[in-house]
Tab-separated table of C-alpha atoms and ligand atoms in Angstrom:
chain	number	residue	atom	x	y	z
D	8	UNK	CA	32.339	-29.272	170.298
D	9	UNK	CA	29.500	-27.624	169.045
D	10	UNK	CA	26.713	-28.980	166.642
D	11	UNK	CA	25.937	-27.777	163.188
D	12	UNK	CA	23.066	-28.670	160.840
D	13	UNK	CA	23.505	-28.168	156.607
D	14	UNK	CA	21.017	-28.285	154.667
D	15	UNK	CA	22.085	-28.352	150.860
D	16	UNK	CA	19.385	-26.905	147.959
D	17	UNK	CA	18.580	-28.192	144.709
D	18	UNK	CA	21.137	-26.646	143.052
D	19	UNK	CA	24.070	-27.638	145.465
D	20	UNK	CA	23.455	-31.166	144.800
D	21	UNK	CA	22.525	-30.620	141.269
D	22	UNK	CA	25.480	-33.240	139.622
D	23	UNK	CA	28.176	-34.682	140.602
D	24	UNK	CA	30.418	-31.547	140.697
D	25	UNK	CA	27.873	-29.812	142.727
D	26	UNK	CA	28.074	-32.728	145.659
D	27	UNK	CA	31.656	-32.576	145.446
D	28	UNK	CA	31.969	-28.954	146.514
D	29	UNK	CA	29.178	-30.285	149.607
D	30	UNK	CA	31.562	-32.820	150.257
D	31	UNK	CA	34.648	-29.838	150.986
D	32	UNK	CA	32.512	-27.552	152.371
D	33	UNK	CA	31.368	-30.317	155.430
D	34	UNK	CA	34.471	-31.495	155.198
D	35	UNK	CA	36.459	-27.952	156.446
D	36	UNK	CA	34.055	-28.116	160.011
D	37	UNK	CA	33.897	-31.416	161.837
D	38	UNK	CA	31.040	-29.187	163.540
D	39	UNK	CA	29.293	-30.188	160.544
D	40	UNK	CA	27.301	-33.299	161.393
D	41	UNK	CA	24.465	-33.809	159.846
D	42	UNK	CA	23.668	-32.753	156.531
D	43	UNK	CA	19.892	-32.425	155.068
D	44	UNK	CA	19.451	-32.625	150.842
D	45	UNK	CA	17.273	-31.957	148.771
D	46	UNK	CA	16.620	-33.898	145.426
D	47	UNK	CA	18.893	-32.490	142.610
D	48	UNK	CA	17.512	-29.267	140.805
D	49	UNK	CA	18.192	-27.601	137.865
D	50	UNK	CA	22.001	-27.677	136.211
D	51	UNK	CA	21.273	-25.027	133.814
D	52	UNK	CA	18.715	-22.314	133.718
D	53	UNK	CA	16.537	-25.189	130.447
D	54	UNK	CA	17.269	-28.361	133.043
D	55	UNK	CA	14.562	-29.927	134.965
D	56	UNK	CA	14.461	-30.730	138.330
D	57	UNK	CA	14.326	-34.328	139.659
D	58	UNK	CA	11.398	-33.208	141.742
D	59	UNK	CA	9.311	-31.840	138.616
D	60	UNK	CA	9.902	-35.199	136.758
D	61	UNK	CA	8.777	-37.373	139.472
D	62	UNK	CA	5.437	-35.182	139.641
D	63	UNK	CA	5.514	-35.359	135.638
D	64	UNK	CA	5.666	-39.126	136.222
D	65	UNK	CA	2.473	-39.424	138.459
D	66	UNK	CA	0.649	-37.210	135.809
D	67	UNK	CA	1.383	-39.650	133.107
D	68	UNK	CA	0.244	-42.796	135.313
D	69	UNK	CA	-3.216	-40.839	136.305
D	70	UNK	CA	-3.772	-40.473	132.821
D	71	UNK	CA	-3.004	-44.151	131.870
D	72	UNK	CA	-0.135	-43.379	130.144
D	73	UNK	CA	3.508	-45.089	129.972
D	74	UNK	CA	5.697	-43.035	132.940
D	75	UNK	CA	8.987	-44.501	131.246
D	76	UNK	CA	10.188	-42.467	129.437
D	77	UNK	CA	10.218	-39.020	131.787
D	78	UNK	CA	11.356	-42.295	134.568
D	79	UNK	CA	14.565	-42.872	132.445
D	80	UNK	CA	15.552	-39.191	132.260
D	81	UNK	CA	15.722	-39.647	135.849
D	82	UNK	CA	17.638	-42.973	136.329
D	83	UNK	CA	20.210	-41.368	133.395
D	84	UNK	CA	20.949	-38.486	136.226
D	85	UNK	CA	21.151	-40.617	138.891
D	86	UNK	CA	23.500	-43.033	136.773
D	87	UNK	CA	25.627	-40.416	135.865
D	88	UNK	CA	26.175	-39.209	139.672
D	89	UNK	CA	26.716	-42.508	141.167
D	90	UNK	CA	29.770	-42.950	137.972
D	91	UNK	CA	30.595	-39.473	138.320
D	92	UNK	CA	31.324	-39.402	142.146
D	93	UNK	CA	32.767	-42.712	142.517
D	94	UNK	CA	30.436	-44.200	144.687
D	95	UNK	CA	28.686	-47.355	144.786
D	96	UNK	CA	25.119	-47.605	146.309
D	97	UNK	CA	23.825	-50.041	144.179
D	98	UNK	CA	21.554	-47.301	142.247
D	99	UNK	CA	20.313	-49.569	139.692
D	100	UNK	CA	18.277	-51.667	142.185
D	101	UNK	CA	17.033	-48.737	144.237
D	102	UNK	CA	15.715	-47.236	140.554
D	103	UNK	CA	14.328	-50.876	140.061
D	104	UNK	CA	12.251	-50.865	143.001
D	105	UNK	CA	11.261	-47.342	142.339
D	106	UNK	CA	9.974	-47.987	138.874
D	107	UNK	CA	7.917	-51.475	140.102
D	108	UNK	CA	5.982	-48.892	141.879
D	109	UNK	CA	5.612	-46.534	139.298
D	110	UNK	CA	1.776	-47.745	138.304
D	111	UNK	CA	-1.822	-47.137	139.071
D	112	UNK	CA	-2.729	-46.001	142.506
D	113	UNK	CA	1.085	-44.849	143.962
D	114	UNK	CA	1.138	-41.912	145.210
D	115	UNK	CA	2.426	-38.470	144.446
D	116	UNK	CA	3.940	-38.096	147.850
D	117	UNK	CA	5.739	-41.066	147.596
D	118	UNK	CA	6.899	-40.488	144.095
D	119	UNK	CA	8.125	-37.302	145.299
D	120	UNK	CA	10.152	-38.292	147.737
D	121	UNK	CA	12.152	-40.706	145.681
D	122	UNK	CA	14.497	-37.504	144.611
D	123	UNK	CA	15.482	-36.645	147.993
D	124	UNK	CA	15.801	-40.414	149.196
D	125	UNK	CA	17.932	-41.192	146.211
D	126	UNK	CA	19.652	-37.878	146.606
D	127	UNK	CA	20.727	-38.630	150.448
D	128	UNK	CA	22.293	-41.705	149.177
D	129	UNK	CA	24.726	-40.836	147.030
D	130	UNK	CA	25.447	-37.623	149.531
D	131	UNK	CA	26.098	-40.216	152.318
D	132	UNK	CA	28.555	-42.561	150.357
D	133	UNK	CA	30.393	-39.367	148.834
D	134	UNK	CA	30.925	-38.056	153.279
D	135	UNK	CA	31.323	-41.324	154.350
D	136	UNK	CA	28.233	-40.760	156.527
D	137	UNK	CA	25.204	-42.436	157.882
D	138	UNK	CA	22.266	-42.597	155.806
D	139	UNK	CA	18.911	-41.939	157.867
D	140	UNK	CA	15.248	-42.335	156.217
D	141	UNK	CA	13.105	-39.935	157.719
D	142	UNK	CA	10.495	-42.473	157.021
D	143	UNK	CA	9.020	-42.872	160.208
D	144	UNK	CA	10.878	-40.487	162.270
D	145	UNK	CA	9.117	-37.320	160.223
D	146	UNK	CA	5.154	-37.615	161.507
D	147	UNK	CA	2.388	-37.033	159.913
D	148	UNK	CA	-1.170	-37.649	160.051
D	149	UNK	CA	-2.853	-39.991	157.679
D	150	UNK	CA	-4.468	-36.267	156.109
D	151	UNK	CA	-0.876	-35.432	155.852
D	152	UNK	CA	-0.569	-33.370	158.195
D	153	UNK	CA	2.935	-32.760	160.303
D	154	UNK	CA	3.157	-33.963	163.726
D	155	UNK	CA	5.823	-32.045	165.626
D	156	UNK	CA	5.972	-33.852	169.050
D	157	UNK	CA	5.979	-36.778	167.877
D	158	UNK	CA	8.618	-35.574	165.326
D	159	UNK	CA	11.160	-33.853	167.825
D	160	UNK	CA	11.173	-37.120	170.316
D	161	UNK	CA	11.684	-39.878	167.217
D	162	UNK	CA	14.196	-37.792	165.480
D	163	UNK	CA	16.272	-36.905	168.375
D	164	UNK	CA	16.287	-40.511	169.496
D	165	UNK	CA	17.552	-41.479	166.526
D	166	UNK	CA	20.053	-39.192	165.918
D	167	UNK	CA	21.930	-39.427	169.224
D	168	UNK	CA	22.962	-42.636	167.653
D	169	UNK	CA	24.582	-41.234	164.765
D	170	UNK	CA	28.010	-39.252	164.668
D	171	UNK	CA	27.384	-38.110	161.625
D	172	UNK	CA	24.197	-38.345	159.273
D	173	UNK	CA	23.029	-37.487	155.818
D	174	UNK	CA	18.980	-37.635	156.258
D	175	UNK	CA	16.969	-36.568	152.662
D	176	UNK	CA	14.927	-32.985	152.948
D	177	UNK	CA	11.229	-32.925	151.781
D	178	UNK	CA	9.442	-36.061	153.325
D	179	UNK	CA	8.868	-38.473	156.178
D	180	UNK	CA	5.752	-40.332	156.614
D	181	UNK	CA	2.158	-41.501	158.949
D	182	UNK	CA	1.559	-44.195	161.671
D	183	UNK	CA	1.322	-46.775	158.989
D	184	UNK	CA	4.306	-45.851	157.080
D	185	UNK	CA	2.649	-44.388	154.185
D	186	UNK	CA	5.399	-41.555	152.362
D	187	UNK	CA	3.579	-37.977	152.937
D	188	UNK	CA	5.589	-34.998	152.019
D	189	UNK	CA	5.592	-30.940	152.963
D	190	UNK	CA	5.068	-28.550	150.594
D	191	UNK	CA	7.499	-27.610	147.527
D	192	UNK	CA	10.893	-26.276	148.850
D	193	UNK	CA	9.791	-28.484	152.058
D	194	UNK	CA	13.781	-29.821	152.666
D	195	UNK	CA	14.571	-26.401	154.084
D	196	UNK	CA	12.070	-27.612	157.228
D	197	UNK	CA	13.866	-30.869	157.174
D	198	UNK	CA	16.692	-29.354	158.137
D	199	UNK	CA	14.908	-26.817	160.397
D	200	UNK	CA	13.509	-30.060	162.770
D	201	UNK	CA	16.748	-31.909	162.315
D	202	UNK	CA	18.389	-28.320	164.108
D	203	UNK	CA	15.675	-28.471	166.871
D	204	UNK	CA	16.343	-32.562	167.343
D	205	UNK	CA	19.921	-32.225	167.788
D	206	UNK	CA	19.838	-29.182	169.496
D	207	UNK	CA	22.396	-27.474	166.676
D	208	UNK	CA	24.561	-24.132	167.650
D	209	UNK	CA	23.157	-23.097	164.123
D	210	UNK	CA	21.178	-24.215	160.693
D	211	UNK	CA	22.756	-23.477	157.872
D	212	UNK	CA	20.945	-23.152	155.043
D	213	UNK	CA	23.181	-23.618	151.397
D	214	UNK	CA	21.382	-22.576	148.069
D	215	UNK	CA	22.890	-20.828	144.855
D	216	UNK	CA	23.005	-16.936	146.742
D	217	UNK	CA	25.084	-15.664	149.229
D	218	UNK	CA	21.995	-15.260	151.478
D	219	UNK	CA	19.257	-11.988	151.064
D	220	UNK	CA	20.370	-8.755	149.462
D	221	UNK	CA	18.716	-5.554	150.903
D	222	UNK	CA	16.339	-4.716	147.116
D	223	UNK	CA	15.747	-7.552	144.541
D	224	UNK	CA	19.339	-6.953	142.131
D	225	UNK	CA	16.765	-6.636	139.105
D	226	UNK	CA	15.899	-3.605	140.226
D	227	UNK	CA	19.052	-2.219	142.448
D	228	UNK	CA	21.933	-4.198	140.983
D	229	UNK	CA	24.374	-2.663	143.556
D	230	UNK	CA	22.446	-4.325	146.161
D	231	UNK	CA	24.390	-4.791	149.373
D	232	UNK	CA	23.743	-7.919	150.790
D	233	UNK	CA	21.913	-8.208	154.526
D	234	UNK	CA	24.688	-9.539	157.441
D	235	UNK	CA	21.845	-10.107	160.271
D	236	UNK	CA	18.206	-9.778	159.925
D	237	UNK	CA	15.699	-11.142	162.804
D	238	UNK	CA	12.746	-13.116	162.070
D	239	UNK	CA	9.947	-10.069	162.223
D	240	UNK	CA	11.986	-8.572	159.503
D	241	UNK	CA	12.663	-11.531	157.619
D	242	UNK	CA	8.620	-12.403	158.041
D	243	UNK	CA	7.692	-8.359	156.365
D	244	UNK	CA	10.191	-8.956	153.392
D	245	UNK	CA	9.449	-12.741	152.721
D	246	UNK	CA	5.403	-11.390	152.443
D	247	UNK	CA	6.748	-9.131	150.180
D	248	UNK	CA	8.128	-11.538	147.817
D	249	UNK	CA	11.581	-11.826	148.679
D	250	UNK	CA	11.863	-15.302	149.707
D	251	UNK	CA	15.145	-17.654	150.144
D	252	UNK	CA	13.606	-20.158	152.873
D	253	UNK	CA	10.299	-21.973	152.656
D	254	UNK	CA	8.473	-19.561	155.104
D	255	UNK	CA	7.376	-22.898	157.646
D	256	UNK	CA	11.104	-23.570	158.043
D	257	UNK	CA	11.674	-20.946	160.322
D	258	UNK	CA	9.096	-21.879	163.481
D	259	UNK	CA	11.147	-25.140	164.705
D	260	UNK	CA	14.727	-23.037	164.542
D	261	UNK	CA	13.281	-20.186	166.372
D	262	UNK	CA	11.695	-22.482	168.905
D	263	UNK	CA	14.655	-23.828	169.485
D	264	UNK	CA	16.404	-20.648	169.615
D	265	UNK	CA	18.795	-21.877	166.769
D	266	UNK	CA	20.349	-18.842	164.315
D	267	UNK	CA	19.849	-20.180	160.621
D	268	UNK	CA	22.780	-18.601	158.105
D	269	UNK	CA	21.764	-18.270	154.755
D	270	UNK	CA	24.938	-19.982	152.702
D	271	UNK	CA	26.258	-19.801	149.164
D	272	UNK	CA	27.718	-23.338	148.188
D	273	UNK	CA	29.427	-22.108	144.946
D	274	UNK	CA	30.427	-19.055	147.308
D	275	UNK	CA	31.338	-20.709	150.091
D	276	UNK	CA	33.384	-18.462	151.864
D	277	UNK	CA	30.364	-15.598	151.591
D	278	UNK	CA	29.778	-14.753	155.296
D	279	UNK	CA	25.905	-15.112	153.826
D	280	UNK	CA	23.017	-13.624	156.266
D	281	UNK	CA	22.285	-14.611	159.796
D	282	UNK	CA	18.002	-15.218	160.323
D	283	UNK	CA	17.883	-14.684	164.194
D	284	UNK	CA	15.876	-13.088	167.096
D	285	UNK	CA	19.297	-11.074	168.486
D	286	UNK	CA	19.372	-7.735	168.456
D	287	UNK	CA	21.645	-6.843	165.168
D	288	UNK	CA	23.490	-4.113	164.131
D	289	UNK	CA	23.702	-3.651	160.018
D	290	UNK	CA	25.819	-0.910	158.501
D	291	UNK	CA	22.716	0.470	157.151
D	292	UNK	CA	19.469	2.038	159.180
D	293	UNK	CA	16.781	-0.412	157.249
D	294	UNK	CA	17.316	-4.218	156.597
D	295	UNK	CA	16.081	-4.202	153.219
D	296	UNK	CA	12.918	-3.299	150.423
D	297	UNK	CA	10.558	-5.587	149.027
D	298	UNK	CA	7.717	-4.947	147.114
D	299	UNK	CA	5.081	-6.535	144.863
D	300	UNK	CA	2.568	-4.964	141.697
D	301	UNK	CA	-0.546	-5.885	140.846
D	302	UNK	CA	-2.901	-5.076	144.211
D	303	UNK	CA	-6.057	-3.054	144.079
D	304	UNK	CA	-7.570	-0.856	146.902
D	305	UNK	CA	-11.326	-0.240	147.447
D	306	UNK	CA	-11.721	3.269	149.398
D	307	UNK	CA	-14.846	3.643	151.258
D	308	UNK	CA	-15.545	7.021	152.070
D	309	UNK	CA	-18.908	7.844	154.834
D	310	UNK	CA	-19.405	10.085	156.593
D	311	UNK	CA	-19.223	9.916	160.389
D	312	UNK	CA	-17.859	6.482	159.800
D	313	UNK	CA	-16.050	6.407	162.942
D	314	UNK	CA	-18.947	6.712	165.044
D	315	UNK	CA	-20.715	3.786	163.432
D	316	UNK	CA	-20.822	0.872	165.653
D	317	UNK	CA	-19.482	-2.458	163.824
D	318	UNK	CA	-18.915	-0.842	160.003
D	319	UNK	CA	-15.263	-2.393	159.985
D	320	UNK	CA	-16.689	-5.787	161.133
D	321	UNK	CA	-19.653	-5.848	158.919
D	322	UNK	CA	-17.103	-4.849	155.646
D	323	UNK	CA	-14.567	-8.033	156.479
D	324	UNK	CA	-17.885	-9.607	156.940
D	325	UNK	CA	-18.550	-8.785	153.585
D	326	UNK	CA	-15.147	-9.721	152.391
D	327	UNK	CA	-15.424	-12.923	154.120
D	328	UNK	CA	-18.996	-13.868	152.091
D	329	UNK	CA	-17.120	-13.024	148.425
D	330	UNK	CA	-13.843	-15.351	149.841
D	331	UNK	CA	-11.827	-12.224	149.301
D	332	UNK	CA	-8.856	-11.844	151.567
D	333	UNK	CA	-7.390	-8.589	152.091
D	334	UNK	CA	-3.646	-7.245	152.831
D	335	UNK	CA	-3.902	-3.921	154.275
D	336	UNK	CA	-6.596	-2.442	155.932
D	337	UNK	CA	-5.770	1.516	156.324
D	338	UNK	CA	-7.928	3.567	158.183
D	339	UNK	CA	-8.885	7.059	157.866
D	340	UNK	CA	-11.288	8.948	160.347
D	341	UNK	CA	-14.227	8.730	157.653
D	342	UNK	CA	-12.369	6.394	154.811
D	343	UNK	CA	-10.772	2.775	155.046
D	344	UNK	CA	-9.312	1.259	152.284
D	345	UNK	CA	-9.088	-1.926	151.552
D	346	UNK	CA	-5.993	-3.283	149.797
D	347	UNK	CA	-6.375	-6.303	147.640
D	348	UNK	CA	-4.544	-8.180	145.266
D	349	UNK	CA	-6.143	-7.579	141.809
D	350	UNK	CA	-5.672	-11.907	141.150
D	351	UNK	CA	-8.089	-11.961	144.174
D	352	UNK	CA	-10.531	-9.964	142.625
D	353	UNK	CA	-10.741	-11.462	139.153
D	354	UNK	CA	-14.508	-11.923	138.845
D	355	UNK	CA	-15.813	-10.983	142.313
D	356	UNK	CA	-15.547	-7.475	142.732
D	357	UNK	CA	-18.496	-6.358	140.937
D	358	UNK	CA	-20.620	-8.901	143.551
D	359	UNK	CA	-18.323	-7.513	146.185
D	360	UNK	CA	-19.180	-3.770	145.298
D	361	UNK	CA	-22.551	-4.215	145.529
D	362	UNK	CA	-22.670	-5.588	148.424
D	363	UNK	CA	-20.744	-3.167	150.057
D	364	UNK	CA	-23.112	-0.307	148.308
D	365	UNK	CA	-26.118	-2.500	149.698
D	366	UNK	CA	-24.854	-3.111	153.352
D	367	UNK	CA	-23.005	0.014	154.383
D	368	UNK	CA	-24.684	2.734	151.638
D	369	UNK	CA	-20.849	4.424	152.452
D	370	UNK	CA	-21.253	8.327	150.663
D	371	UNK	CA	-18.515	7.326	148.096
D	372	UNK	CA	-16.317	3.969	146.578
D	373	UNK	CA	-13.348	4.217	144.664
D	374	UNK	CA	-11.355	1.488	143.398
D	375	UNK	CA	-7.955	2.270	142.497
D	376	UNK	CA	-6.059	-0.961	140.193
D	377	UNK	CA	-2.322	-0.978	139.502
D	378	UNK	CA	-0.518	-0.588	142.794
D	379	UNK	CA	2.494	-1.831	143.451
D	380	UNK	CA	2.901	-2.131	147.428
D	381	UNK	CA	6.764	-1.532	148.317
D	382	UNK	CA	8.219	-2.636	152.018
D	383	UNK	CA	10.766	-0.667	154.066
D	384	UNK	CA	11.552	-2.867	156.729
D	385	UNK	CA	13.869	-2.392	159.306
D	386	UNK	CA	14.067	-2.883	163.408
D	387	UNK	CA	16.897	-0.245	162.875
D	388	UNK	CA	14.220	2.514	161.746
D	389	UNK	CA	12.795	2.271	165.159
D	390	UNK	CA	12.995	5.941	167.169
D	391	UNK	CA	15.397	7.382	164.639
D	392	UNK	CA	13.659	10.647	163.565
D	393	UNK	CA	14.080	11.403	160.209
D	394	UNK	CA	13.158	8.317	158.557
D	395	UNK	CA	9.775	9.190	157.264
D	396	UNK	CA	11.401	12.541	156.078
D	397	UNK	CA	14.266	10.578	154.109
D	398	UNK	CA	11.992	8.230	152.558
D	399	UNK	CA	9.395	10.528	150.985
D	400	UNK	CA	11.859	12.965	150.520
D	401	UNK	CA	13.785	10.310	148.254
D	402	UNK	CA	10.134	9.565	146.543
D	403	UNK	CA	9.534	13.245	146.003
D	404	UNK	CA	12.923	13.910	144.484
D	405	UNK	CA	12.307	10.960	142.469
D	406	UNK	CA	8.556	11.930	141.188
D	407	UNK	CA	6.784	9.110	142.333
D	408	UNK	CA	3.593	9.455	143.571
D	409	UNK	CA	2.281	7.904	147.074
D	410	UNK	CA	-1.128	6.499	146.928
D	411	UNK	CA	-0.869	4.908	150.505
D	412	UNK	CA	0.872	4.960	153.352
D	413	UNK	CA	0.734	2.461	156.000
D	414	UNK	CA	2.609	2.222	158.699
D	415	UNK	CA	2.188	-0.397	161.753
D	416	UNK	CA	3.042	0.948	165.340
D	417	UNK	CA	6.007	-1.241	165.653
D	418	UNK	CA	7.483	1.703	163.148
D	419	UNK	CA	9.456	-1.622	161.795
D	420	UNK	CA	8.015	-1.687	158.659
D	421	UNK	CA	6.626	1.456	156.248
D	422	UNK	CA	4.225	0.044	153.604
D	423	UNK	CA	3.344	2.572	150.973
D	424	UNK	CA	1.456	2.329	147.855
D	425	UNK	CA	2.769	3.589	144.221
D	426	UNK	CA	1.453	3.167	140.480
D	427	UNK	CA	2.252	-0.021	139.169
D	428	UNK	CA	4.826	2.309	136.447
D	429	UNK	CA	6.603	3.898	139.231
D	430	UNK	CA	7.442	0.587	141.293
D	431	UNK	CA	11.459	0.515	140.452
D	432	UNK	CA	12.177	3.530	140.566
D	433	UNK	CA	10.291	4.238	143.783
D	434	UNK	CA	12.152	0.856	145.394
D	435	UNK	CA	16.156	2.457	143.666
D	436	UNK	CA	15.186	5.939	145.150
D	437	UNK	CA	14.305	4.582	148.681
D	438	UNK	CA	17.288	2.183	148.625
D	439	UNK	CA	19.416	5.434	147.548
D	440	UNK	CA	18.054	7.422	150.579
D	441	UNK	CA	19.228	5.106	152.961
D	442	UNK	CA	21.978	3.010	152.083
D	443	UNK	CA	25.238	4.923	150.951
G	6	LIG	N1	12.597	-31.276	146.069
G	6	LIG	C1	11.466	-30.592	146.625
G	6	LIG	C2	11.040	-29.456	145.719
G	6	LIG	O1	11.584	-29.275	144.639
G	6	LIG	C3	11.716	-30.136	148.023
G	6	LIG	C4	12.920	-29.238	148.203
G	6	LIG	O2	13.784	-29.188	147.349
G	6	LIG	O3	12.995	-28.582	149.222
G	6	LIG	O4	10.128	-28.756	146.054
């Protein structure tokens, strides 16, 4: 029998209805062993999410102020979920020894990690499953930072003894026991080391969507949704805004050679999409379009620039001095732009322009503000002729204007660069071109 790992979102363990459908959905696959959660999210789109409050209560703390009341919203939810599901795991003490803590000098780490601790134990009662603290099985540094080795051998150890296991997302802790956290949305890597400990057939991942559509539905609303997609493609799009999984979940799972499926829990029977490094067919020639506004790009135009030893390396240099990062970096034989986002920029670039005019006296700069840099990613665009034809074709018909073009050698992934205005209806006409 194989092994499968579930990690369950904010939303899917939301209330007590939410960790009732969990409860079916691990129920209908005694594959379904161990079972990652995060703290409860938002029920409605004005809700707060446990996580938020528990922040909201170390802000009130640092600022000597009374954490008790934001602390009782909490212990209501909690209340209501232990009643609501039918459980007993004695949630009144566990809130007790939460709030004793709640003063001067705790930490926001540990205060964080209260939602997903809390949240694991009501999950475990409602399966019937072992609950496992990550504390001191999840290592970390005393600077907080994550130790995998040590990680992978304590968390496999311990979880050959279980048969099945709820353990909460987000946290574990250092050497000396101290609660240290990942970053926000850090459960999905939970789940990705518990994969790689148990050596899982697959990680399934369970939010509110039925796993990544090809174009963000604002913008395409018939948006088919993406079967397969590898990890280079998922990497592209996720830079490009369209994100599902916190973007350090995927390293332990691809280690490990473990597939993670993207899962709908109030969908459940939604296929979803399939994050892995197999070769995939999809009905469609490209995976799927991202984009994001707001970038600027700084053209440098001198001539006989490509005969000048070191110009490239002295204009990052330059870069580097202002603590500018850059995107894109398309090259011309006497230009190269530099593509920036304009947030980036706000208050450096006159500094950065004349150092640029000081240092490399190029014959001409430009700056252009209000792109909008749109992705067309796809392994399946690989040595198909035609594709570059179909997608500024598409653009053309549509009247939007290319600023940029940029396209890497692995020909998986066309960047190009459109007026802020045009950035939907260059992203519908693409998605038109290819997907029928
Ligand atoms: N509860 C944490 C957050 O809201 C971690 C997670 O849900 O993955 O960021």
């Amino acid at each position: 029998m194989g092994i499968k790992v579930l990690k369950f979102g904010g939303s899917s363990v939301a209330d007590a209805l939410q960790l009732q459908k969990v409860k079916k959905i691990v129920e209908t696959d005694p594959e379904r062993r161990f079972i990652v959660v995060s703290a409860p999210g938002k029920r409605f789109s004005d809700d707060s999410k446990i996580t938020d409050l528990l922040y909201l209560c170390k802000t009130h703390i640092d600022n000597n102020l009374t954490a008790a009341h934001v602390f009782q919203v909490i212990c209501d939810r909690y209340k209501m979920m232990e009643m609501n599901l039918g459980v007993d795991v004695n949630i009144d003490k566990e809130l007790e020894i939460i709030r004793e803590n709640l003063k001067p000098g705790v930490t926001s780490d540990y205060i964080a990690s209260r939602g997903e601790y809390l949240c694991g134990k009501l999950a475990a009662a409602v399966l019937g499953f072992d609950f496992v603290d990550p504390a001191g099985l999840i290592c970390f540094d005393e600077r907080g930072r994550y130790l995998p080795d040590q990680t992978d051998s304590r968390l496999s150890a311990e979880l050959k003894k279980h048969e099945n296991a709820v353990i909460p997302g987000f946290y574990g802790s250092d050497m000396d026991g101290n609660i240290k956290t990942f970053s926000r949305g850090g459960s999905d890597i939970t789940g990705s080391l518990v994969a790689k400990a148990v050596g899982a057939d697959i990680y399934e991942n369970w939010t509110d969507v039925s796993g990544f559509l090809m174009a963000d539905p604002r913008i395409v609303p018939e948006a088919k949704p993406i079967k397969n997609i590898t990890y280079k493609e998922l990497r592209e799009l996720s830079y490009m805004g369209a994100s599902v999984l916190h973007e350090d979940a995927v390293f332990p799972a691809r280690e490990a050679n473990i597939p993670i499926n993207i899962r709908n829990t109030n969908d459940p029977d939604d296929p979803g999409t399939i994050i892995s490094d197999a070769p995939h067919e999809n009905d469609s020639i490209i995976t799927g379009i991202a984009g994001r506004r707001d970038f600027a790009v700084i053209t440098l135009y001198k001539n006989m620039m490509n005969a000048e030893v070191g110009f490239v390396k002295r204009l990052l240099t330059i870069l580097e001095n202002n603590d500018v990062a850059f995107e894109h970096l398309p090259t011309g034989i006497d230009t190269v732009c530099v593509v920036v986002s304009q947030k980036q920029l706000e208050g450096k670039l006159q500094d950065l322009l004349d150092d640029i005019e000081r240092r490399l006296s190029p014959d001409t700069i430009e700056v252009y503000h209000d792109m909008a840099l749109i992705a067309t990613v796809g392994t399946g665009m690989t040595r198909r002729p035609g594709v570059c034809a179909a997608l500024f074709g598409a653009l053309n018909d549509a009247g939007v204007n290319v600023r940029m073009i940029d396209q890497g050698s692995s020909e998986m992934n066309i960047i190009i660069g459109v007026e802020n205005d045009s950035f939907e209806t260059a992203i519908s006409a693409i998605y038109k071109a290819f997907v029928k």
